[in-house]
Coordinates of C-alpha atoms in Angstrom, one line a residue:
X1385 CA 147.6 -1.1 -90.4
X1386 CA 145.6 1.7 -92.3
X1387 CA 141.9 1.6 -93.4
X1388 CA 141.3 2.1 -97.0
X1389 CA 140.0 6.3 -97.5
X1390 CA 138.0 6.8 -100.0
X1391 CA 137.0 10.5 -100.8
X1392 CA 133.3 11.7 -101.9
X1393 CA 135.0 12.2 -105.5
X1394 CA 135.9 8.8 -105.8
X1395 CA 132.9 7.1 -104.9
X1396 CA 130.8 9.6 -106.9
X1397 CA 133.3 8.2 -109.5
X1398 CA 132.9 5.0 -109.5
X1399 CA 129.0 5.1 -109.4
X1400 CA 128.7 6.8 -112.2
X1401 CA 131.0 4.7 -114.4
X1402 CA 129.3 1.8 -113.9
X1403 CA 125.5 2.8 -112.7
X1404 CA 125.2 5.3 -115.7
X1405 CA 125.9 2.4 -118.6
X1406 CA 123.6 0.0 -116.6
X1407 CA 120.7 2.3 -116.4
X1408 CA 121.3 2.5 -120.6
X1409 CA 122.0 -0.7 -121.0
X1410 CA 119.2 -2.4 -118.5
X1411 CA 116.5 0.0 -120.3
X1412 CA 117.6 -1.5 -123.7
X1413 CA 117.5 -5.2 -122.4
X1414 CA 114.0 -4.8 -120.6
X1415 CA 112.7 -3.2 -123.7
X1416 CA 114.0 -5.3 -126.9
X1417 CA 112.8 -8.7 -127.6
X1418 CA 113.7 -11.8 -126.7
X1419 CA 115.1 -10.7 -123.9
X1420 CA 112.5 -8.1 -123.1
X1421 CA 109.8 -10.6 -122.8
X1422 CA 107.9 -11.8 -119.9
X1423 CA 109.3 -15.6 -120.8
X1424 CA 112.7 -14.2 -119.5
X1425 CA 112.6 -13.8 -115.7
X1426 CA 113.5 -10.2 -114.4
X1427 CA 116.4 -11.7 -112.1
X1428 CA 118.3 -13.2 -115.3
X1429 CA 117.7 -9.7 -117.2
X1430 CA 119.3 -8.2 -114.0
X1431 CA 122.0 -10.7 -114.5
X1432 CA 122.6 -10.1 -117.9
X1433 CA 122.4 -6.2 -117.5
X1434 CA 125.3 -6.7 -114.9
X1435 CA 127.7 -8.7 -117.1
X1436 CA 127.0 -6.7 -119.9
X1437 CA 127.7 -3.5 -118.0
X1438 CA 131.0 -5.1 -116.6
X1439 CA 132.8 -6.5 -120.3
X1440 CA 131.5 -2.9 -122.0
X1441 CA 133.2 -0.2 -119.1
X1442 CA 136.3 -0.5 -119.6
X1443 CA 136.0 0.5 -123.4
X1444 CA 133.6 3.4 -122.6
X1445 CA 135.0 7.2 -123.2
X1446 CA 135.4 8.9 -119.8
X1447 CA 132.2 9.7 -118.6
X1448 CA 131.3 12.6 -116.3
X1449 CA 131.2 12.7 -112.2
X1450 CA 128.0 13.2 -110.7
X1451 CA 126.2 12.9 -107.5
X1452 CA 123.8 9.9 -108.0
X1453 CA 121.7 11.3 -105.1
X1454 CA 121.8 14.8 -106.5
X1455 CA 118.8 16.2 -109.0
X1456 CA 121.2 16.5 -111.8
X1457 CA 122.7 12.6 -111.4
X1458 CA 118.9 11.6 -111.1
X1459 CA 118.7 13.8 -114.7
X1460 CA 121.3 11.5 -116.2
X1461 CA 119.6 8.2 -114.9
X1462 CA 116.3 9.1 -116.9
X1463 CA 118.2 9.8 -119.9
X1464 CA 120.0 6.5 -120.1
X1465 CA 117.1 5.1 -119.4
X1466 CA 115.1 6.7 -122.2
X1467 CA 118.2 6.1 -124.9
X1468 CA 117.9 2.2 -124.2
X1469 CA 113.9 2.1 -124.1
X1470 CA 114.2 3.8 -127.5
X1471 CA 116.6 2.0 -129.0
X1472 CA 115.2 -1.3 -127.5
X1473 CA 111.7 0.2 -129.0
X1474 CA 113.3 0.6 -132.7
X1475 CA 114.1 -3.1 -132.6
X1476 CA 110.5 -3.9 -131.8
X1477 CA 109.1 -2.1 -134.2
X1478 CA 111.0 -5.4 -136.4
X1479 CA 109.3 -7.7 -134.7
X1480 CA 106.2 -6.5 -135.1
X1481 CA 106.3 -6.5 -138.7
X1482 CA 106.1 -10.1 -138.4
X1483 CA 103.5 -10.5 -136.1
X1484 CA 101.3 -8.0 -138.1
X1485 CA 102.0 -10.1 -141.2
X1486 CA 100.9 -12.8 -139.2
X1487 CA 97.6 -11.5 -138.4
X1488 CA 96.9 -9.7 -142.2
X1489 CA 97.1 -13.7 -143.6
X1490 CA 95.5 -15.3 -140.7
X1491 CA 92.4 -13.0 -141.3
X1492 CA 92.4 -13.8 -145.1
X1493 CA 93.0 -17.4 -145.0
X1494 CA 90.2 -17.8 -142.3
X1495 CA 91.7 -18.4 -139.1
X1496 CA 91.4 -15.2 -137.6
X1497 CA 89.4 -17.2 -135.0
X1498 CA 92.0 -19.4 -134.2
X1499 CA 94.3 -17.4 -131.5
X1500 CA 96.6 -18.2 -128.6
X1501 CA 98.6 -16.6 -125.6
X1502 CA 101.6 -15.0 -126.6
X1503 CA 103.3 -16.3 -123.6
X1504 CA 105.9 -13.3 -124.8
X1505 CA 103.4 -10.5 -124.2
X1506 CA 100.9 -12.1 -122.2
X1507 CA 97.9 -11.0 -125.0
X1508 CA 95.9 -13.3 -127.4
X1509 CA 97.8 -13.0 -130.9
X1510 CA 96.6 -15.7 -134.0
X1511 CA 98.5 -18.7 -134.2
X1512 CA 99.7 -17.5 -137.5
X1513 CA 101.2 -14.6 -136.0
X1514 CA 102.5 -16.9 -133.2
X1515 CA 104.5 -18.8 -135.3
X1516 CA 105.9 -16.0 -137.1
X1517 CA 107.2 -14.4 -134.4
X1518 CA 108.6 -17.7 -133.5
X1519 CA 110.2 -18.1 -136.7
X1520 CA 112.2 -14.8 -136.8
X1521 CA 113.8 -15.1 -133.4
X1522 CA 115.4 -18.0 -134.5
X1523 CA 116.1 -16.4 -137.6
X1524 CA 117.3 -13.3 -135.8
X1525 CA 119.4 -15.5 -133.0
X1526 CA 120.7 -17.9 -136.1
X1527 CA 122.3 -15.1 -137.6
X1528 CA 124.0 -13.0 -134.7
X1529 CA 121.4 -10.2 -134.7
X1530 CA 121.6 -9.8 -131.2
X1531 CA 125.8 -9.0 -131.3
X1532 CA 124.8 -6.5 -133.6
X1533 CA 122.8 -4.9 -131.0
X1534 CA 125.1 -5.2 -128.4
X1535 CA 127.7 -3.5 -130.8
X1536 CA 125.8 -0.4 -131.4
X1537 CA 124.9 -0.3 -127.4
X1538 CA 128.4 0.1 -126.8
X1539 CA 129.2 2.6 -129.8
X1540 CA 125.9 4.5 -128.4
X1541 CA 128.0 5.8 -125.7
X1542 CA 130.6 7.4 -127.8
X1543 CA 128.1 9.1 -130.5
X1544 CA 125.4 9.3 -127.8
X1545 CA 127.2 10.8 -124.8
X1546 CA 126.1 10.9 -120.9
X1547 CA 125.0 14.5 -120.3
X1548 CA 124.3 15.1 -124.3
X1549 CA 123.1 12.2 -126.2
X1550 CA 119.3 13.0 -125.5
X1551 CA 119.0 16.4 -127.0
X1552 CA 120.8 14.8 -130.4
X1553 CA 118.6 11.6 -130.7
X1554 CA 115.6 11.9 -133.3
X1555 CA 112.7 10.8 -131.8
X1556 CA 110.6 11.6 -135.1
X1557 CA 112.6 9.0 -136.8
X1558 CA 111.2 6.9 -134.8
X1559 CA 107.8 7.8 -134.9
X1560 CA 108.4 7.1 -139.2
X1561 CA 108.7 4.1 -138.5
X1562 CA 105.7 2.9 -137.6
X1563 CA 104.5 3.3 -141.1
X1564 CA 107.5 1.0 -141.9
X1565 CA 105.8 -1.7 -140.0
X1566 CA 102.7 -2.0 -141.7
X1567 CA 104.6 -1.8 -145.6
X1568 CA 106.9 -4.3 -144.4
X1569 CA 104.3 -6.7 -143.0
X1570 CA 102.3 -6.4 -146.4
X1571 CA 105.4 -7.0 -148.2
X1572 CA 105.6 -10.7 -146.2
X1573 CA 102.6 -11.9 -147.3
X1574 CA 101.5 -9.6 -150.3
X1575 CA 102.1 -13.2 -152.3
X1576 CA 99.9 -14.9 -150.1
X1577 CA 96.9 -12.5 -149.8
X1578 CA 97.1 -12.3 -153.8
X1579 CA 96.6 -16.3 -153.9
X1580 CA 94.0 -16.0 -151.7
X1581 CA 92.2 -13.1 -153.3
X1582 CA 92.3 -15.7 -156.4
X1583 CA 90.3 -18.4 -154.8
X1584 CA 87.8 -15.8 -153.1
X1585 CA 87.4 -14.7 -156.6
X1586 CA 86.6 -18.2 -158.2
X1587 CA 84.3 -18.9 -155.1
X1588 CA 82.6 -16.2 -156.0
X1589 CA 82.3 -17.0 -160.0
X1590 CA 81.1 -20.2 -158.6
X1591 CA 78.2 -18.8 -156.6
X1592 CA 76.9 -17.0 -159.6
X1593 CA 77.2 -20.1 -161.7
X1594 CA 75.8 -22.5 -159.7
X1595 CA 73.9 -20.5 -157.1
X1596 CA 71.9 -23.7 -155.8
X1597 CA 75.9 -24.6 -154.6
X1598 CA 76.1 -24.0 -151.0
X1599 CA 79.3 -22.0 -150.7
X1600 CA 79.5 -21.5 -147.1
X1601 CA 79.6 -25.1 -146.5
X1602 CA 82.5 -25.6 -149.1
X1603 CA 84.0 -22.3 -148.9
X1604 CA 85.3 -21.8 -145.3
X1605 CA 87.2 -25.6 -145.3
X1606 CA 88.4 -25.0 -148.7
X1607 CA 90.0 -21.5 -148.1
X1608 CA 91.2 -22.7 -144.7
X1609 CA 93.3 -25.8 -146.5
X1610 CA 94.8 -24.0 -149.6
X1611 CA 95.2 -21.1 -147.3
X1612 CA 97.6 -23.3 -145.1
X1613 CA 99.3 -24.7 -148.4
X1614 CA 100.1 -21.0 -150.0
X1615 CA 101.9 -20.4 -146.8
X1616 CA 103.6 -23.5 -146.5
X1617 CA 104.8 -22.9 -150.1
X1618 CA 105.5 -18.8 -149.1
X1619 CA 107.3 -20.1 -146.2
X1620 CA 110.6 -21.8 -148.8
X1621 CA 111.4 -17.8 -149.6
X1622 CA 111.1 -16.6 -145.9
X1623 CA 115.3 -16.2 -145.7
X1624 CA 115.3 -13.8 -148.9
X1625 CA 112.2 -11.6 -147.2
X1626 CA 114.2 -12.0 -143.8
X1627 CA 117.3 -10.9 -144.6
X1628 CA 116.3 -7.1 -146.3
X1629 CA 114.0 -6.3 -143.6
X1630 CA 116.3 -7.0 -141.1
X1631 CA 119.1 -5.2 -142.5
X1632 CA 117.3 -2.4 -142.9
X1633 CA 115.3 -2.2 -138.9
X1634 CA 119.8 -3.0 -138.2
X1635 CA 120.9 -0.2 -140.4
X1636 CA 117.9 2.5 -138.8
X1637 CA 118.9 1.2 -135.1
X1638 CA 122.8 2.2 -136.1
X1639 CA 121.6 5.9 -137.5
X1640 CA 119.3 6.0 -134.5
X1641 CA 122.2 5.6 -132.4
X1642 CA 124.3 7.7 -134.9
X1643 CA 126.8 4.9 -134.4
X1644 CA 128.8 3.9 -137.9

């Protein structure tokens, strides 16, 4: 009875046909959200990053033999691993949008003051911005974002190759973005602030009418309570603000992985 031989080729191989994708496609999964969040343990991410690595190989182009141990498969691993971080950055920068949003109307409505753990990040965010954040990962789960994600992973490999996808990724593109974030974010609540400039403003005519009027005793409670309506009543066209942001932070995470 022979022993199985297997050759220095082979093995070299087989590392680098599944190690290589899982590098790329841990990186993207420890950096994206929802899943890249501190409220999803590192073992399950590990997990997931296995599977995922395991349904995507066999539909990956041939990719190329290298000695994982060798200076120029340790070259590789750091690419992969900076394609996922960047694409799973890209998808944050979405996110955020929200969570700045949040902040920009908790500030203006008075509850700046008011802030929790984001058990997410592990920082103190305000419970406006909380619940946005909330509000579009189910949004984002609801409508099958994160298959979309997984999609241009797997088409990353073909536009972005191993060995040559890092010198053709545009990391300015990325760095453009951040602008994005804050436009987008005063785009969410741009009707909200304007309701609430409106009562500041006829607090203020107030004051000068009836200056005896103590409006910092009527003020604050006031702008706190029609500051909570105006966003309960912004809140019945969140889908129709939803839905153009995310296509577009989808449509800029497809041409950042040049995929189609």
């Amino acid at each position: 009875m022979s022993l199985l031989a297997l050759t220095d080729a082979q093995i070299s191989t087989w590392v680098a046909s599944f190690m290589l994708p899982l590098f790329r496609v841990g990186a993207l999964l420890t950096t994206m959200p929802i899943i890249g969040t501190t409220l999803v343990p590192k073992r399950i991410k590990l997990f997931l990053s296995i599977a995922i690595t395991l349904a995507i190989v066999p539909s990956l182009p041939p990719l190329p033999t290298v000695n994982p141990l060798d200076l120029s498969g340790l070259m590789l691993i750091a690419e992969q691993i900076i394609i996922g971080a960047l694409l799973g950055f890209s998808l944050q920068l979405f996110f955020q949008a929200f969570v700045v949003a949040g902040q920009i109307v908790a500030i203006q409505m008075g509850m700046g003051f008011a802030s929790m753990v984001d058990p997410a990040n592990g920082v103190n965010v305000a419970v406006i911005g909380q619940f946005f954040t909330m509000l579009v990962t189910l949004l984002f789960l609801s409508m099958n974002g994160h298959l979309v994600v997984f999609e241009v992973l797997t088409e990353s490999f073909t536009t972005l190759p191993v060995g040559g996808g890092l010198l053709t990724l545009h990391f300015w593109e990325v760095v453009g973005k951040l602008g994005w974030v804050l436009g987008a974010a005063l785009m969410l609540v741009l009707p909200a602030i304007t309701a609430l400039l409106v009562v500041n403003i006829a607090f203020g005519v107030m004051t000068r009418a009836a200056p005896q009027l103590n409006i910092f005793a009527i003020g604050f409670p006031l702008t706190l309570v029609l500051g909570m309506v105006i966003l309960w009543i912004s809140l019945a066209d969140i889908l129709n603000q939803y839905q153009p942001l995310a296509t577009e932070a989808l449509q800029f995470l497809r041409d950042l992985a040049q995929a189609k």
